[in-house]
Short mmCIF file of C-alpha atoms in Angstrom, two decimals:
data_model
loop_
_atom_site.label_atom_id
_atom_site.label_comp_id
_atom_site.label_asym_id
_atom_site.label_seq_id
_atom_site.Cartn_x
_atom_site.Cartn_y
_atom_site.Cartn_z
CA MET A 299 0.18 -0.08 -0.14
CA GLN A 300 1.30 3.00 -1.40
CA ALA A 301 2.64 6.00 1.71
CA LEU A 302 -0.36 9.24 2.10
CA THR A 303 2.96 10.73 3.28
CA ASP A 304 6.35 11.40 1.41
CA ARG A 305 8.54 11.92 3.93
CA SER A 306 10.89 13.34 2.26
CA ALA A 307 8.91 16.42 0.40
CA LEU A 308 7.58 16.72 3.92
CA ILE A 309 10.81 17.42 5.75
CA ARG A 310 11.74 19.19 2.52
CA ASN A 311 8.66 22.06 2.61
CA ARG A 312 9.82 22.45 6.73
CA GLN A 313 13.23 23.16 5.93
CA ARG A 314 12.35 26.04 3.77
CA ALA A 315 9.54 27.26 5.76
CA LEU A 316 12.06 28.15 8.59
CA ARG A 317 13.97 30.63 6.31
CA ALA A 318 11.11 32.81 7.71
CA PRO A 319 8.68 30.17 9.17
CA VAL A 320 4.41 31.51 10.03
CA TRP A 321 4.17 30.48 13.74
CA PHE A 322 0.66 31.74 14.50
CA LEU A 323 -1.38 28.59 13.96
CA HIS A 324 1.71 26.96 16.58
CA GLU A 325 1.50 29.57 18.94
CA THR A 326 -2.24 28.98 18.84
CA ALA A 327 -1.70 25.08 19.42
CA ALA A 328 0.73 25.66 22.34
CA ASP A 329 -1.59 28.46 24.12
CA GLU A 330 -4.30 25.81 24.14
CA ILE A 331 -2.21 22.81 25.46
CA LYS A 332 -0.89 24.96 28.13
CA ASP A 333 -4.25 26.30 29.16
CA ARG A 334 -5.77 21.98 28.96
CA LEU A 335 -2.92 21.23 30.90
CA SER A 336 -3.74 24.05 33.50
CA VAL A 337 -6.78 22.06 34.56
CA VAL A 338 -5.49 17.90 35.29
CA LYS A 339 -4.95 18.39 38.86
CA LYS A 340 -1.76 16.67 38.47
CA SER A 341 2.21 17.83 38.40
CA PHE A 342 4.04 16.28 35.68
CA THR A 343 8.02 15.81 35.06
CA ALA A 344 8.42 13.99 33.13
CA PRO A 345 7.24 15.14 29.57
CA ALA A 346 7.80 14.83 25.85
CA VAL A 347 6.98 16.63 22.56
CA VAL A 348 6.70 15.00 19.39
CA THR A 349 6.71 17.36 16.28
CA GLY A 350 7.81 18.61 13.26
CA PHE A 351 9.44 21.93 14.63
CA PRO A 352 11.33 20.68 17.54
CA GLU A 353 13.26 24.86 18.41
CA PHE A 354 10.04 25.91 18.24
CA TRP A 355 8.31 23.62 20.60
CA GLN A 356 11.88 23.55 22.73
CA ASN A 357 10.50 27.42 23.42
CA ARG A 358 7.37 27.15 24.66
CA PHE A 359 8.14 23.65 26.76
CA PRO A 360 11.70 23.71 27.29
CA LYS A 361 11.43 21.20 30.93
CA ALA A 362 9.93 18.61 27.44
CA LEU A 363 11.93 16.97 25.66
CA CYS A 364 11.76 17.27 21.79
CA VAL A 365 11.64 14.57 19.14
CA LYS A 366 10.49 14.70 15.73
CA ASP A 367 7.66 13.45 14.37
CA ASP A 368 10.03 10.25 12.45
CA GLU A 369 7.60 7.10 11.96
CA THR A 370 9.43 5.21 14.58
CA LEU A 371 9.59 7.55 17.79
CA THR A 372 12.58 8.03 19.63
CA LEU A 373 10.56 7.77 23.21
CA ALA A 374 11.94 5.05 25.37
CA PRO A 375 9.29 2.75 26.77
CA GLN A 376 6.92 4.23 30.37
CA SER A 377 9.50 6.96 30.62
CA HIS A 378 7.09 10.05 30.23
CA ASP A 379 4.17 11.38 32.71
CA LEU A 380 2.97 13.87 29.83
CA VAL A 381 3.56 13.37 25.43
CA ILE A 382 2.28 15.70 23.17
CA HIS A 383 1.78 15.55 19.40
CA ALA A 384 2.27 18.35 18.29
CA LEU A 385 0.42 19.46 15.22
CA CYS A 386 2.24 17.04 12.77
CA LEU A 387 -0.15 13.67 13.52
CA HIS A 388 -2.34 15.25 10.59
CA TRP A 389 1.17 14.48 8.26
CA ALA A 390 1.45 10.39 9.68
CA ASN A 391 1.24 7.87 7.30
CA ASP A 392 0.26 5.23 10.80
CA PRO A 393 -1.43 7.77 12.89
CA VAL A 394 -3.53 4.85 14.61
CA GLY A 395 1.09 3.79 15.37
CA GLN A 396 1.98 7.27 16.35
CA LEU A 397 -0.70 7.26 19.13
CA ILE A 398 0.72 3.40 20.63
CA GLN A 399 4.07 4.37 20.23
CA ALA A 400 3.38 7.41 22.76
CA ARG A 401 0.69 5.10 24.69
CA ARG A 402 3.59 2.77 25.56
CA ALA A 403 6.18 5.83 26.34
CA LEU A 404 4.08 6.99 29.31
CA LYS A 405 3.81 5.48 32.91
CA PRO A 406 0.84 4.33 33.38
CA ASP A 407 -1.73 6.98 34.23
CA GLY A 408 0.55 9.04 31.87
CA LEU A 409 -1.34 11.89 29.56
CA LEU A 410 -1.22 12.17 26.18
CA LEU A 411 -2.86 15.84 24.46
CA THR A 412 -2.24 15.45 20.83
CA VAL A 413 -3.19 18.08 18.03
CA LEU A 414 -3.32 18.23 14.86
CA PHE A 415 -5.86 19.58 11.99
CA GLY A 416 -9.45 18.22 11.13
CA GLY A 417 -11.66 18.12 8.24
CA GLU A 418 -12.81 21.50 8.09
CA THR A 419 -9.22 23.19 7.80
CA LEU A 420 -8.68 24.97 4.46
CA HIS A 421 -12.52 23.83 3.01
CA GLU A 422 -12.69 27.11 0.77
CA LEU A 423 -9.92 26.88 -1.37
CA ARG A 424 -10.58 22.68 -2.05
CA ILE A 425 -13.35 23.74 -2.81
CA ALA A 426 -11.71 26.72 -5.23
CA LEU A 427 -8.64 24.44 -6.35
CA ALA A 428 -10.83 21.47 -7.33
CA GLN A 429 -13.21 23.61 -9.10
CA ALA A 430 -10.68 25.23 -11.09
CA GLU A 431 -9.07 21.41 -11.70
CA SER A 432 -12.53 20.50 -13.73
CA ASP A 433 -12.77 23.49 -15.51
CA LEU A 434 -9.16 23.76 -17.30
CA LEU A 435 -8.39 20.16 -16.81
CA GLY A 436 -11.63 18.10 -16.20
CA GLY A 437 -9.74 16.19 -13.61
CA LEU A 438 -8.93 16.59 -10.06
CA SER A 439 -5.77 16.35 -8.93
CA PRO A 440 -4.33 15.72 -4.98
CA ARG A 441 -3.47 19.26 -3.91
CA ILE A 442 -4.33 19.15 -0.15
CA LEU A 443 -4.28 16.70 2.67
CA PRO A 444 -7.94 14.73 3.66
CA MET A 445 -8.36 15.13 6.98
CA GLY A 446 -10.16 13.32 9.06
CA GLU A 447 -13.58 14.27 11.36
CA ILE A 448 -13.56 14.44 14.93
CA ARG A 449 -15.68 11.39 14.97
CA ASP A 450 -12.85 8.97 13.35
CA LEU A 451 -9.74 10.92 15.18
CA GLY A 452 -11.33 9.95 18.41
CA ALA A 453 -11.71 6.78 17.62
CA LEU A 454 -7.96 6.27 17.04
CA LEU A 455 -8.04 6.96 21.08
CA GLN A 456 -9.44 4.33 21.31
CA ARG A 457 -8.10 1.78 18.98
CA ALA A 458 -4.85 2.77 20.80
CA GLY A 459 -5.23 1.77 23.84
CA PHE A 460 -6.13 4.57 25.37
CA ALA A 461 -8.27 5.18 28.83
CA LEU A 462 -11.07 8.29 29.38
CA PRO A 463 -10.85 8.94 26.23
CA VAL A 464 -11.76 12.59 25.05
CA ALA A 465 -11.41 14.99 21.79
CA ASP A 466 -12.75 18.32 20.84
CA THR A 467 -12.16 21.04 18.63
CA LEU A 468 -11.69 24.10 18.17
CA PRO A 469 -12.16 26.08 14.31
CA LEU A 470 -10.62 29.10 13.65
CA LYS A 471 -10.95 31.45 10.88
CA THR A 472 -8.46 33.57 9.80
CA SER A 473 -8.79 36.47 7.31
CA TYR A 474 -6.15 36.85 3.71
CA GLY A 475 -5.70 39.75 1.48
CA SER A 476 -6.23 37.31 -1.35
CA PRO A 477 -6.01 32.85 -1.87
CA ARG A 478 -1.91 32.97 -3.20
CA HIS A 479 -1.26 35.55 0.16
CA LEU A 480 -2.75 32.37 1.79
CA MET A 481 -1.20 30.04 0.07
CA ARG A 482 1.78 31.84 0.52
CA GLU A 483 1.81 31.74 3.74
CA LEU A 484 0.85 28.16 4.02
CA ARG A 485 4.03 26.84 2.39
CA ALA A 486 6.02 29.62 5.25
CA MET A 487 4.26 26.89 7.73
CA GLY A 488 5.90 24.46 5.60
CA GLU A 489 2.02 22.87 5.66
CA GLY A 490 2.69 22.56 1.31
CA ASN A 491 1.37 19.69 -0.06
CA ALA A 492 3.97 16.75 0.52
CA MET A 493 1.94 13.84 -0.15
CA THR A 494 3.26 10.80 -1.98
CA ASN A 495 0.43 11.44 -5.19
CA ARG A 496 1.12 15.25 -6.00
CA PRO A 497 1.34 16.43 -9.15
CA ARG A 498 4.94 17.00 -10.58
CA ARG A 499 4.59 19.17 -13.28
CA ALA A 500 4.84 22.40 -12.52
CA THR A 501 1.37 23.36 -12.53
CA ARG A 502 -0.20 26.48 -14.64
CA ARG A 503 -0.74 29.52 -13.64
CA ALA A 504 -4.46 29.76 -15.85
CA LEU A 505 -5.69 27.04 -12.70
CA PHE A 506 -4.32 29.74 -9.65
CA ASP A 507 -5.60 32.00 -11.74
CA ARG A 508 -9.28 30.72 -11.71
CA ALA A 509 -8.98 29.28 -8.76
CA ALA A 510 -8.11 32.65 -7.13
CA GLU A 511 -11.41 34.21 -8.87
CA ILE A 512 -13.35 30.78 -7.41
CA TYR A 513 -12.01 31.72 -4.47
CA THR A 514 -13.31 35.11 -4.17
CA GLN A 515 -16.03 34.66 -5.66
CA GLU A 516 -17.71 32.28 -3.37
CA PHE A 517 -16.53 33.17 -0.62
CA GLY A 518 -14.83 36.75 -0.45
CA ASP A 519 -16.19 39.76 1.35
CA THR A 520 -16.75 43.19 0.19
CA ASP A 521 -13.34 44.28 0.89
CA GLY A 522 -12.18 41.98 -1.35
CA ARG A 523 -10.66 39.92 0.84
CA ILE A 524 -11.22 36.25 1.46
CA PRO A 525 -11.61 34.14 4.42
CA ALA A 526 -9.68 30.83 5.64
CA THR A 527 -10.83 28.32 8.04
CA PHE A 528 -8.80 26.15 10.19
CA GLU A 529 -10.01 22.95 12.20
CA MET A 530 -8.30 22.26 15.38
CA ILE A 531 -9.01 18.76 16.78
CA PHE A 532 -7.45 17.99 20.75
CA LEU A 533 -7.54 14.33 21.20
CA THR A 534 -7.01 13.50 24.84
CA GLY A 535 -6.11 10.33 26.12
CA TRP A 536 -5.28 8.32 29.13
CA SER A 537 -1.63 5.34 29.17
CA PRO A 538 -4.50 2.42 31.53
CA ASP A 539 -4.28 2.16 35.06
CA ALA A 540 -5.72 0.50 38.13
CA SER A 541 -6.69 3.68 39.82
CA GLN A 542 -8.50 5.30 36.72
CA PRO A 543 -12.33 4.57 37.11
CA ARG A 544 -13.79 2.49 34.80
CA PRO A 545 -17.53 1.98 33.89
CA LEU A 546 -19.89 -1.11 36.25
CA ARG A 547 -20.89 -3.96 34.55
CA PRO A 548 -24.25 -4.10 32.83
CA GLY A 549 -26.52 -5.27 36.34
CA SER A 550 -24.50 -4.35 38.61
CA ALA A 551 -26.75 -1.49 40.15
CA GLY A 552 -27.53 -1.15 43.11
CA ALA A 553 -30.73 0.92 42.93
CA ARG A 554 -33.02 1.28 40.26
CA LEU A 555 -32.99 4.65 38.57
CA ALA A 556 -36.31 5.16 38.84
CA ASP A 557 -36.40 4.88 42.17
CA ALA A 558 -33.67 7.53 42.17
CA LEU A 559 -35.91 9.82 40.26
CA GLY A 560 -39.19 9.23 42.45
CA ALA A 561 -40.97 8.61 38.91
CA LYS A 562 -43.15 5.89 38.32
CA GLU A 563 -41.80 1.92 36.72
CA THR A 564 -43.80 1.76 34.20
CA PRO A 565 -43.23 -2.48 32.21
CA LEU A 566 -43.48 -2.82 28.56
CA LYS A 567 -45.10 -5.36 26.92
CA ASP A 568 -43.72 -8.07 25.32
#
């Protein structure tokens, strides 16, 4: 089975972005993670961060071990009480494998916090490019990474063996002077097209001109600016431990719900 992401292209895109990086989405993600940690009634002494941009995240979490999001994570088993998977899981060829490796790196009752882009991300640009390519070329090419929906991504935590899984979403609306400004900034974020099946030939300028026209017509505001949506999805799970709450076995309740609510129970007919 062919890999979705071309890792060499992804690394190349990230290295190019470091020449003049745009960090506002990483800054938002880091702030949100810190807010979530502030309400957890537990102190963490051995954190780790998995990221495509170790230098940035090391500055935000100076006490953490920062490792790159390689296919095999350089994290020792049961060596951390907190693992942050920082805005890179959407590029993973094996996201469940990444989460399993993170769980194995956690001590019992250790916390995983993952942030990644979700399915609503760049939906305006996706629509504009698809329509432009259909108009001019009569087909579609893989130009924007497919991203998961919150229900599907939340299920990954259970598949990876995490306890008490939670998924929530943070939609972000941004504004740009034009679609070309947006695409230029995406490259500066290291989020350019790194899919294995991406077009390898130079794209005709007419395609981007048509996409920009569609984008502005369909989504632009009265000032001539265009919106761009980014959806951040946060996944939270705990490494299993005997001290964690567990659901009761069916039929093990010691009292009836009707009695607790003070309601009259009406038997159903067969």
